Amino acid sequence: MITYPKRTFSRRPAVLSIVIGCVLLSGGGALAQEANYPAGGPQLPAWSQLPDWDGLWERGGDVGVWDDSLPPGAPQDPPYNGEYLRRYQFMHAAFLRARAQQGGGAPAAAAGGGFGVAGGARGGPGAGAQAGGGRFGPGAAPAGGGAPRFGIGMPGFMVPLWPLNIEVNPHEVDIFSAQFGMREIYTDGRLHPKDPLPSAMGHSIGHWDHGVLLVDTCCLLPDGLLPGAGPHSDAMHIRERIWAPVKGTLKDAITVEDPKAFIHPWKTMKTYYWRPTWEPVTDTAQTTRDFPKPGQSTAVSDAEVQQLLAAAAKDPDNRPAHHALGRRLNAQDTQALQQASAQGIGNTAWETVVIRDVQITDHGIHWTAHLRSADWHCQAQPDGYDPNCVK
Amino acid sequence: MQLSPALRRAAVTLVAGVGLVLGFGAPALAHHSFTMFDPAHPLTLDGVVKSWEFANPHSWLVMLVRKGDGWVEYSIEGSSVNTLIRQGFGPHSFQPGDRITMVISPLKDGAAGGAFVKATKADGTVLTQSPTPN
């Protein structure tokens, strides 16, 4: 270990400025947490001891699934004790009522699930948005209006829909999420705060052990939610073991302990795949468009249509270029078909796709893409371009 | 089940965030239940693109479809930018005036709209959207 006399990491002032700015905007009144270093101050690992994990990582496994080792349909609920199981069930019932009022349609369970971590094709608690057809989730608007008073934090942060952006330096491991914000895992030898300020993300400290990052997270808000929207207590504590078994693959063994709410630890193993050619998608165009209101006219004049067609005819080059076709695929091009499947399905790491039943014609290639919980019927042009998949 | 008022208030507040967690944190703006769509009865539409908004929280394709002697404007909602960008979509995937064939999961209330399932463009390009949330 090398001891550095002071931090020299240039992003620190910017991060501090943001934190201070947020405090000021929120009315101030509280100082930021201060690092709790042991005697001797920070103890940083050498750069040479750190793995190269920098870049975007795509989640493996099914969307919204906590434990991919469980078969589709198996309950994925946390191991609640009696008290917290009752709380969970009450929240579930309240959610179904709110959803029915909000959506004006059948509650989530009738649609095949939506409350609980996605477990596959089974409805009710333990089934999830994808499996049950909850395209847009169960609806995020608060039942009584207003914004939720907690953020999305650990451990759900590590089960994202979209890629995670990881940066490693001697001071900390930063994990950025387009959905959940930023998580910092301090690796400079500091301890948890003496007087912690609970948050949805908690306070994470870690240390390196031969390329393995061992993380301990405490200080989580008791009114945060677990993946699947279940409650937890203020005693929740999370331990992680993060490592790269091979270059380009990360594993995160997560153990969630909550002696007040669980009868035993809640564990999972998540896998992430490196995407070196991807760039983050963060703040982009926003829209407030919605469907027509009842009674709102959707009639359009023929003149408007003709105007659109005329404008298009005048600008024939204003089209995305069609990709040049390459060589034709064959049934042995497994990786190309896996990647085509992932593109056609969406939010799926290609490494998790199993290719079956490849059929090739003069006009294209057809195959079955098997995921943990479903078979997708895919087709593409002979070279794999323009893939599309349907269940 | 009998619960204290405090617990009831806490539960109602927690319900507010259920969507965020279940959707694994998707932006809350304009989110709504999938129960408003009918995926069991897909609808195929032939028409002309009026606009394509490649935006968050969800993309929108507006197309004009002939109905009787006139035309009807259909609003078709799709996934988010972060999802679609990995599926081959972009801000110029559709241009006003494009002739397309769309498959949608129609709104259950019969209004002119639905969820994006599959688009086939005049040049044969097919774009499908992830049925996963967001």
Coordinates of C-alpha atoms in Angstrom, one line a residue:
Chain A
M1 CA 0.0 0.0 0.0
I2 CA 1.2 3.5 -0.7
T3 CA 0.2 6.4 1.5
Y4 CA -0.6 9.6 -0.3
P5 CA -0.3 12.8 1.7
K6 CA -3.3 14.4 0.1
R7 CA -5.9 13.8 -2.6
T8 CA -5.0 14.9 -6.1
F9 CA -8.0 13.6 -7.9
S10 CA -9.3 16.4 -10.1
R11 CA -12.9 15.5 -10.1
R12 CA -13.2 15.9 -6.3
P13 CA -13.8 19.7 -6.4
A14 CA -16.5 19.3 -8.9
V15 CA -18.3 16.6 -6.9
L16 CA -18.0 18.7 -3.8
S17 CA -19.4 21.7 -5.6
I18 CA -22.4 19.7 -6.7
V19 CA -23.0 18.4 -3.2
I20 CA -22.6 21.9 -1.7
G21 CA -24.9 23.3 -4.3
C22 CA -27.5 20.7 -3.6
V23 CA -27.4 21.4 0.1
L24 CA -27.7 25.1 -0.6
L25 CA -30.6 24.6 -3.0
S26 CA -32.4 22.4 -0.5
G27 CA -32.2 25.0 2.2
G28 CA -29.0 24.1 3.8
G29 CA -28.7 23.4 7.4
A30 CA -26.6 20.3 7.2
L31 CA -23.0 19.9 6.6
A32 CA -21.8 17.2 4.3
Q33 CA -20.4 14.0 5.9
E34 CA -16.8 14.1 6.6
A35 CA -14.5 11.2 5.9
N36 CA -13.8 9.0 8.9
Y37 CA -10.1 8.0 8.4
P38 CA -8.4 5.8 10.9
A39 CA -5.2 6.9 12.6
G40 CA -2.6 7.7 9.9
G41 CA -5.1 9.0 7.4
P42 CA -5.9 7.6 4.0
Q43 CA -4.3 4.4 2.8
L44 CA -4.6 4.1 -0.9
P45 CA -3.8 1.2 -3.2
A46 CA -1.3 1.8 -6.0
W47 CA -2.7 2.3 -9.5
S48 CA -0.8 -0.8 -10.6
Q49 CA -2.8 -2.9 -8.2
L50 CA -6.1 -1.8 -9.7
P51 CA -8.0 -3.7 -12.4
D52 CA -9.0 -2.0 -15.6
W53 CA -12.8 -2.0 -15.2
D54 CA -13.4 1.5 -16.7
G55 CA -16.2 1.7 -19.1
L56 CA -19.8 0.7 -19.6
W57 CA -21.1 -2.6 -18.4
E58 CA -24.4 -4.3 -19.5
R59 CA -26.4 -6.3 -17.0
G60 CA -26.7 -10.0 -17.7
G61 CA -29.8 -12.0 -16.9
D62 CA -33.4 -11.2 -17.2
V63 CA -34.7 -7.7 -16.7
G64 CA -35.8 -7.0 -13.2
V65 CA -34.8 -10.3 -11.8
W66 CA -33.0 -10.4 -8.5
D67 CA -31.7 -14.0 -8.6
D68 CA -31.2 -15.4 -12.0
S69 CA -30.4 -18.8 -10.6
L70 CA -34.0 -19.4 -9.7
P71 CA -36.2 -20.8 -12.4
P72 CA -38.8 -18.6 -14.0
G73 CA -41.9 -18.4 -11.9
A74 CA -40.1 -19.2 -8.6
P75 CA -40.8 -16.6 -5.9
Q76 CA -38.1 -13.9 -5.7
D77 CA -39.3 -12.2 -2.6
P78 CA -37.0 -11.3 0.2
P79 CA -36.9 -13.8 3.1
Y80 CA -39.1 -11.6 5.3
N81 CA -40.1 -12.4 8.9
G82 CA -43.7 -12.3 9.8
E83 CA -43.9 -8.6 10.6
Y84 CA -42.2 -7.5 7.4
L85 CA -44.1 -10.0 5.3
R86 CA -47.3 -8.3 6.6
R87 CA -45.9 -4.9 5.7
Y88 CA -45.0 -6.2 2.2
Q89 CA -48.4 -7.6 1.6
F90 CA -50.1 -4.4 2.8
M91 CA -47.9 -2.4 0.4
H92 CA -48.7 -4.8 -2.3
A93 CA -52.4 -4.4 -1.8
A94 CA -52.1 -0.6 -1.6
F95 CA -50.1 -0.7 -4.8
L96 CA -52.7 -2.7 -6.6
R97 CA -55.4 -0.2 -5.6
A98 CA -53.3 2.8 -6.6
R99 CA -52.5 1.2 -9.9
A100 CA -56.1 0.3 -10.7
Q101 CA -57.1 3.9 -10.0
Q102 CA -54.2 5.3 -12.0
G103 CA -54.3 3.1 -15.0
G104 CA -58.1 2.7 -15.1
G105 CA -57.6 -0.9 -16.0
A106 CA -56.9 -4.2 -14.4
P107 CA -54.5 -4.2 -11.5
A108 CA -51.1 -5.5 -11.9
A109 CA -51.7 -9.0 -10.8
A110 CA -54.5 -9.4 -13.3
A111 CA -52.1 -8.5 -16.0
G112 CA -49.7 -11.2 -14.9
G113 CA -47.8 -9.5 -12.1
G114 CA -46.0 -6.3 -11.5
F115 CA -45.4 -6.2 -7.7
G116 CA -42.4 -8.1 -6.7
V117 CA -39.2 -9.0 -8.3
A118 CA -39.6 -10.5 -11.7
G119 CA -39.7 -14.2 -11.4
G120 CA -40.9 -15.3 -14.8
A121 CA -44.3 -16.1 -16.1
R122 CA -46.2 -16.2 -12.8
G123 CA -48.4 -13.4 -11.6
G124 CA -48.7 -11.8 -8.2
P125 CA -45.9 -11.1 -5.8
G126 CA -42.8 -12.6 -7.2
A127 CA -43.7 -11.9 -10.8
G128 CA -42.5 -8.9 -12.5
A129 CA -43.0 -6.2 -15.1
Q130 CA -41.4 -8.0 -18.0
A131 CA -42.8 -11.4 -17.3
G132 CA -46.3 -10.0 -16.7
G133 CA -46.3 -7.6 -19.6
G134 CA -45.8 -4.5 -17.5
R135 CA -44.2 -2.6 -20.3
F136 CA -43.8 0.6 -18.4
G137 CA -43.7 -0.8 -15.0
P138 CA -46.6 -0.5 -12.6
G139 CA -46.7 3.3 -12.8
A140 CA -44.4 5.5 -10.8
A141 CA -46.8 8.3 -10.0
P142 CA -47.4 8.6 -6.2
A143 CA -50.8 7.4 -5.1
G144 CA -51.6 10.7 -3.5
G145 CA -49.5 12.9 -5.8
G146 CA -46.1 14.4 -5.2
A147 CA -42.8 12.8 -5.4
P148 CA -41.5 9.9 -3.4
R149 CA -39.3 10.9 -0.5
F150 CA -36.6 8.4 -1.2
G151 CA -34.3 7.7 -4.0
I152 CA -33.5 4.5 -5.7
G153 CA -30.5 3.0 -4.0
M154 CA -28.8 -0.1 -2.9
P155 CA -29.2 -3.0 -3.6
G156 CA -31.5 -2.2 -6.5
F157 CA -28.8 0.1 -8.0
M158 CA -26.8 -3.0 -9.0
V159 CA -29.8 -4.5 -10.9
P160 CA -30.2 -1.9 -13.5
L161 CA -32.2 -1.9 -16.7
W162 CA -29.5 0.2 -18.5
P163 CA -25.7 -0.1 -18.4
L164 CA -23.6 0.9 -15.5
N165 CA -20.5 3.1 -16.1
I166 CA -17.6 2.2 -13.8
E167 CA -14.5 4.1 -13.1
V168 CA -11.8 2.9 -10.8
N169 CA -9.1 5.0 -9.1
P170 CA -7.1 4.6 -5.9
H171 CA -9.5 6.7 -3.9
E172 CA -12.8 5.1 -4.9
V173 CA -14.7 3.1 -7.4
D174 CA -17.4 5.2 -9.0
I175 CA -20.4 3.6 -10.5
F176 CA -22.7 5.9 -12.6
S177 CA -26.2 4.9 -13.6
A178 CA -28.4 6.6 -16.2
Q179 CA -31.3 5.6 -13.9
F180 CA -30.1 5.8 -10.4
G181 CA -27.4 8.5 -10.3
M182 CA -24.0 7.7 -8.8
R183 CA -22.6 5.3 -6.3
E184 CA -19.2 5.8 -4.6
I185 CA -17.3 3.0 -3.0
Y186 CA -14.4 4.5 -1.0
T187 CA -11.2 2.5 -1.2
D188 CA -8.9 4.9 0.6
G189 CA -9.0 3.2 3.9
R190 CA -11.8 5.3 5.5
L191 CA -14.3 3.8 7.8
H192 CA -18.0 4.2 7.9
P193 CA -19.1 7.6 9.3
K194 CA -19.2 7.9 13.1
D195 CA -22.5 9.8 12.8
P196 CA -23.9 8.5 9.5
L197 CA -26.4 10.3 7.4
P198 CA -28.6 7.6 6.1
S199 CA -29.4 7.6 2.4
A200 CA -30.9 5.4 -0.2
M201 CA -27.5 4.6 -1.6
G202 CA -26.0 4.1 1.8
H203 CA -22.3 4.5 2.6
S204 CA -20.0 2.1 0.9
I205 CA -16.4 1.3 1.7
G206 CA -14.2 -1.3 0.1
H207 CA -10.8 -2.7 -0.2
W208 CA -8.9 -4.6 -2.9
D209 CA -7.8 -8.1 -2.3
H210 CA -5.8 -9.5 -5.3
G211 CA -8.1 -7.9 -7.8
V212 CA -11.3 -8.6 -5.9
L213 CA -13.2 -5.6 -4.5
L214 CA -14.8 -6.3 -1.1
V215 CA -17.5 -3.8 -0.3
D216 CA -19.4 -3.1 2.9
T217 CA -22.5 -0.8 2.7
C218 CA -24.3 0.6 5.7
C219 CA -26.4 3.5 6.7
L220 CA -29.4 3.0 4.4
L221 CA -32.7 4.9 4.7
P222 CA -35.3 2.6 6.3
D223 CA -37.9 3.9 4.0
G224 CA -36.1 2.9 0.9
L225 CA -37.3 0.0 -1.2
L226 CA -35.7 -3.3 -2.2
P227 CA -35.8 -4.6 -5.7
G228 CA -39.4 -5.7 -6.1
A229 CA -40.6 -2.8 -4.0
G230 CA -40.5 -4.5 -0.6
P231 CA -39.5 -2.7 2.6
H232 CA -36.4 -3.1 4.7
S233 CA -35.4 -1.8 8.1
D234 CA -32.7 0.6 9.3
A235 CA -30.6 -2.4 10.2
M236 CA -30.1 -3.4 6.6
H237 CA -26.4 -4.0 5.7
I238 CA -25.0 -5.1 2.4
R239 CA -21.8 -7.0 1.6
E240 CA -20.5 -7.4 -1.9
R241 CA -17.7 -9.3 -3.6
I242 CA -16.9 -7.9 -7.1
W243 CA -14.4 -9.4 -9.4
A244 CA -13.7 -10.2 -13.1
P245 CA -13.4 -13.9 -13.7
V246 CA -12.3 -13.2 -17.2
K247 CA -11.6 -9.9 -19.0
G248 CA -14.9 -8.3 -20.0
T249 CA -17.0 -10.0 -17.4
L250 CA -17.8 -8.7 -13.9
K251 CA -19.4 -10.7 -11.1
D252 CA -21.0 -9.1 -8.0
A253 CA -22.0 -11.5 -5.2
I254 CA -24.4 -9.5 -3.1
T255 CA -25.5 -10.4 0.4
V256 CA -28.2 -8.3 1.9
E257 CA -28.6 -8.7 5.7
D258 CA -31.5 -7.3 7.7
P259 CA -31.8 -8.8 11.1
K260 CA -35.0 -6.9 11.8
A261 CA -36.8 -7.8 8.6
F262 CA -35.2 -11.1 7.2
I263 CA -35.0 -14.6 8.6
H264 CA -31.8 -15.1 6.7
P265 CA -29.6 -13.1 4.3
W266 CA -30.9 -12.4 0.8
K267 CA -28.3 -13.2 -1.7
T268 CA -27.7 -13.0 -5.4
M269 CA -24.9 -13.1 -8.0
K270 CA -25.2 -10.5 -10.8
T271 CA -23.1 -10.6 -14.0
Y272 CA -22.2 -7.6 -16.1
Y273 CA -20.6 -7.6 -19.6
W274 CA -18.1 -4.9 -20.8
R275 CA -19.3 -2.8 -23.7
P276 CA -16.1 -0.9 -24.8
T277 CA -17.7 0.6 -27.9
W278 CA -20.8 2.0 -26.1
E279 CA -21.1 5.6 -24.8
P280 CA -23.4 6.6 -22.0
V281 CA -26.8 7.9 -22.8
T282 CA -27.8 10.4 -20.2
D283 CA -29.7 13.7 -20.5
T284 CA -31.4 13.7 -23.9
A285 CA -34.5 15.1 -25.4
Q286 CA -37.6 15.0 -23.2
T287 CA -41.2 15.0 -24.2
T288 CA -44.5 15.5 -22.4
R289 CA -46.6 14.0 -25.2
D290 CA -49.4 11.8 -24.1
F291 CA -52.4 10.1 -25.7
P292 CA -55.4 12.0 -26.9
K293 CA -57.8 13.0 -24.2
P294 CA -61.3 11.7 -24.4
G295 CA -63.3 13.6 -26.9
Q296 CA -60.2 15.1 -28.5
S297 CA -60.4 15.0 -32.3
T298 CA -57.7 13.0 -34.1
A299 CA -59.1 13.7 -37.6
V300 CA -56.6 15.0 -40.1
S301 CA -57.3 16.7 -43.4
D302 CA -56.3 15.1 -46.6
A303 CA -54.4 18.4 -47.4
E304 CA -52.1 17.8 -44.4
V305 CA -51.3 14.3 -45.5
Q306 CA -50.5 15.4 -49.1
Q307 CA -48.3 18.1 -47.7
L308 CA -46.3 15.6 -45.7
L309 CA -45.9 13.3 -48.7
A310 CA -44.9 16.2 -50.9
A311 CA -42.3 17.3 -48.4
A312 CA -40.9 13.8 -48.2
A313 CA -40.7 13.6 -52.0
K314 CA -38.7 16.8 -52.2
D315 CA -36.2 15.5 -49.7
P316 CA -35.5 11.9 -50.7
D317 CA -32.0 12.0 -49.3
N318 CA -33.1 12.7 -45.8
R319 CA -33.1 9.1 -44.9
P320 CA -30.8 7.0 -42.7
A321 CA -28.4 5.1 -44.9
H322 CA -29.3 1.4 -45.3
H323 CA -26.4 -0.7 -44.0
A324 CA -24.3 -2.3 -46.7
L325 CA -24.9 -6.0 -46.6
G326 CA -21.9 -8.2 -45.6
R327 CA -21.5 -11.9 -45.9
R328 CA -24.4 -14.2 -45.3
L329 CA -24.7 -15.8 -41.9
N330 CA -24.8 -19.5 -41.3
A331 CA -26.0 -21.6 -38.5
Q332 CA -22.5 -21.7 -36.9
D333 CA -22.4 -17.9 -36.6
T334 CA -23.5 -18.2 -33.0
Q335 CA -22.1 -14.9 -31.7
A336 CA -23.5 -12.9 -34.6
L337 CA -26.9 -14.4 -34.0
Q338 CA -26.7 -13.8 -30.3
Q339 CA -25.8 -10.1 -30.9
A340 CA -28.6 -9.8 -33.5
S341 CA -31.0 -11.3 -30.9
A342 CA -30.0 -8.9 -28.2
Q343 CA -30.6 -6.0 -30.6
G344 CA -34.0 -7.3 -31.6
I345 CA -35.1 -8.0 -28.0
G346 CA -33.6 -5.0 -26.3
N347 CA -32.1 -4.6 -22.8
T348 CA -30.5 -8.0 -23.1
A349 CA -26.8 -8.9 -22.9
W350 CA -26.0 -11.0 -26.0
E351 CA -23.9 -13.4 -24.0
T352 CA -27.0 -14.6 -22.2
V353 CA -28.8 -15.7 -25.4
V354 CA -29.0 -19.3 -26.5
I355 CA -29.5 -19.8 -30.2
R356 CA -31.7 -22.6 -31.4
D357 CA -33.5 -23.8 -34.6
V358 CA -31.6 -21.7 -37.1
Q359 CA -33.3 -21.8 -40.6
I360 CA -31.8 -20.0 -43.6
T361 CA -33.6 -19.1 -46.8
D362 CA -32.7 -16.9 -49.7
H363 CA -34.5 -14.0 -48.1
G364 CA -33.3 -14.2 -44.6
I365 CA -32.3 -16.1 -41.5
H366 CA -34.8 -17.2 -38.8
W367 CA -34.0 -18.6 -35.4
T368 CA -35.1 -19.0 -31.8
A369 CA -33.4 -16.9 -29.1
H370 CA -33.8 -18.6 -25.8
L371 CA -33.5 -16.5 -22.6
R372 CA -34.0 -17.6 -19.1
S373 CA -37.7 -16.9 -19.1
A374 CA -38.8 -16.9 -22.7
D375 CA -38.2 -18.0 -26.3
W376 CA -38.1 -15.2 -28.9
H377 CA -38.7 -15.8 -32.6
C378 CA -36.2 -13.8 -34.5
Q379 CA -35.4 -13.0 -38.1
A380 CA -33.0 -10.9 -40.0
Q381 CA -31.6 -10.3 -43.4
P382 CA -29.2 -12.9 -44.7
D383 CA -26.2 -11.2 -43.1
G384 CA -27.9 -10.6 -39.8
Y385 CA -28.7 -7.0 -40.4
D386 CA -32.2 -5.6 -39.4
P387 CA -32.9 -8.2 -36.7
N388 CA -36.3 -8.3 -35.1
C389 CA -37.7 -10.6 -32.5
V390 CA -41.1 -11.3 -31.1
K391 CA -42.2 -13.7 -28.3
Chain B
M1 CA -55.1 -6.7 8.5
Q2 CA -54.9 -4.0 11.2
L3 CA -52.0 -1.6 10.8
S4 CA -51.2 1.6 12.6
P5 CA -51.9 5.0 11.0
A6 CA -48.2 5.6 10.8
L7 CA -47.6 2.4 9.0
R8 CA -50.4 3.1 6.7
R9 CA -48.9 6.5 5.8
A10 CA -45.5 4.9 5.3
A11 CA -47.0 2.3 3.1
V12 CA -48.8 4.8 0.9
T13 CA -45.6 6.8 0.6
L14 CA -43.7 3.7 -0.3
V15 CA -46.3 2.8 -3.0
A16 CA -45.2 6.0 -4.6
G17 CA -41.8 4.6 -5.3
V18 CA -43.0 1.1 -6.3
G19 CA -42.9 2.0 -10.0
L20 CA -39.4 3.4 -9.7
V21 CA -38.2 0.2 -8.2
L22 CA -40.2 -2.2 -10.3
G23 CA -39.3 -0.3 -13.4
F24 CA -35.9 -0.4 -11.9
G25 CA -35.7 3.3 -11.8
A26 CA -37.1 4.5 -15.0
P27 CA -38.0 8.2 -15.1
A28 CA -41.3 8.9 -13.5
L29 CA -42.6 11.5 -16.0
A30 CA -45.6 10.3 -17.9
H31 CA -45.2 6.8 -16.8
H32 CA -48.3 4.7 -16.6
S33 CA -49.6 1.2 -16.4
F34 CA -49.3 -1.2 -19.3
T35 CA -52.8 -2.3 -18.5
M36 CA -54.1 0.5 -20.8
F37 CA -52.8 -1.5 -23.8
D38 CA -54.1 -4.7 -25.3
P39 CA -51.1 -6.8 -26.4
A40 CA -53.4 -9.8 -27.0
H41 CA -55.0 -8.1 -30.0
P42 CA -52.3 -6.4 -32.1
L43 CA -53.4 -3.9 -34.6
T44 CA -51.7 -3.4 -38.0
L45 CA -51.8 0.1 -39.5
D46 CA -50.7 1.4 -42.9
G47 CA -50.0 5.0 -43.1
V48 CA -47.7 8.0 -43.2
V49 CA -45.4 9.2 -40.5
K50 CA -46.2 12.7 -39.2
S51 CA -43.5 12.9 -36.5
W52 CA -41.0 10.8 -34.6
E53 CA -39.9 12.0 -31.1
F54 CA -36.8 10.1 -30.0
A55 CA -37.1 11.2 -26.4
N56 CA -37.5 10.3 -22.8
P57 CA -39.3 9.1 -20.8
H58 CA -40.7 7.4 -23.9
S59 CA -40.5 7.8 -27.7
W60 CA -43.5 8.7 -29.7
L61 CA -44.4 8.0 -33.3
V62 CA -47.3 9.9 -34.7
M63 CA -48.7 8.5 -37.9
L64 CA -51.7 9.3 -40.1
V65 CA -53.9 6.4 -41.2
R66 CA -56.7 6.5 -43.7
K67 CA -60.1 5.8 -42.3
G68 CA -63.1 6.0 -44.6
D69 CA -62.9 9.2 -46.5
G70 CA -60.6 10.9 -44.1
W71 CA -57.4 10.4 -42.0
V72 CA -56.9 9.7 -38.4
E73 CA -53.9 10.6 -36.3
Y74 CA -52.5 7.7 -34.2
S75 CA -50.2 8.3 -31.3
I76 CA -47.8 5.4 -30.7
E77 CA -45.7 5.2 -27.6
G78 CA -42.4 3.4 -27.5
S79 CA -39.5 2.8 -25.2
S80 CA -36.9 5.2 -23.9
V81 CA -33.9 6.5 -25.7
N82 CA -31.5 4.5 -23.6
T83 CA -33.2 1.3 -24.6
L84 CA -33.9 2.0 -28.2
I85 CA -30.4 3.3 -29.0
R86 CA -29.1 -0.2 -28.4
Q87 CA -31.8 -1.6 -30.7
G88 CA -30.8 0.4 -33.8
F89 CA -33.2 3.3 -33.3
G90 CA -32.0 6.9 -33.6
P91 CA -33.4 10.4 -33.9
H92 CA -33.8 9.9 -37.7
S93 CA -35.3 6.4 -37.7
F94 CA -38.5 7.9 -39.1
Q95 CA -39.0 11.0 -41.2
P96 CA -42.2 12.9 -41.9
G97 CA -43.8 11.5 -45.0
D98 CA -42.4 8.0 -44.6
R99 CA -44.8 5.3 -45.6
I100 CA -44.8 2.6 -42.9
T101 CA -46.7 -0.4 -41.7
M102 CA -47.0 -0.5 -37.9
V103 CA -48.1 -3.1 -35.5
I104 CA -49.2 -1.8 -32.2
S105 CA -50.8 -3.0 -29.0
P106 CA -53.9 -0.8 -29.2
L107 CA -55.4 1.3 -26.4
K108 CA -58.1 -0.7 -24.6
D109 CA -60.4 2.4 -24.6
G110 CA -60.5 2.4 -28.4
A111 CA -58.7 5.7 -28.8
A112 CA -56.4 6.2 -31.7
G113 CA -53.2 5.1 -30.1
G114 CA -51.2 2.2 -28.7
A115 CA -47.8 0.8 -27.8
F116 CA -45.1 0.4 -30.4
V117 CA -44.5 -3.2 -31.4
K118 CA -43.0 -3.3 -34.9
A119 CA -42.5 -1.0 -37.8
T120 CA -41.8 -1.9 -41.4
K121 CA -40.5 0.9 -43.6
A122 CA -40.9 1.2 -47.3
D123 CA -37.4 0.0 -47.9
G124 CA -38.1 -3.2 -46.0
T125 CA -36.3 -2.2 -42.8
V126 CA -38.0 -3.6 -39.7
L127 CA -37.7 -2.0 -36.3
T128 CA -39.0 -3.8 -33.3
Q129 CA -39.1 -2.4 -29.8
S130 CA -38.3 -4.1 -26.6
P131 CA -41.4 -5.2 -24.7
T132 CA -39.4 -4.7 -21.5
P133 CA -40.3 -1.7 -19.4
N134 CA -38.8 1.6 -20.5

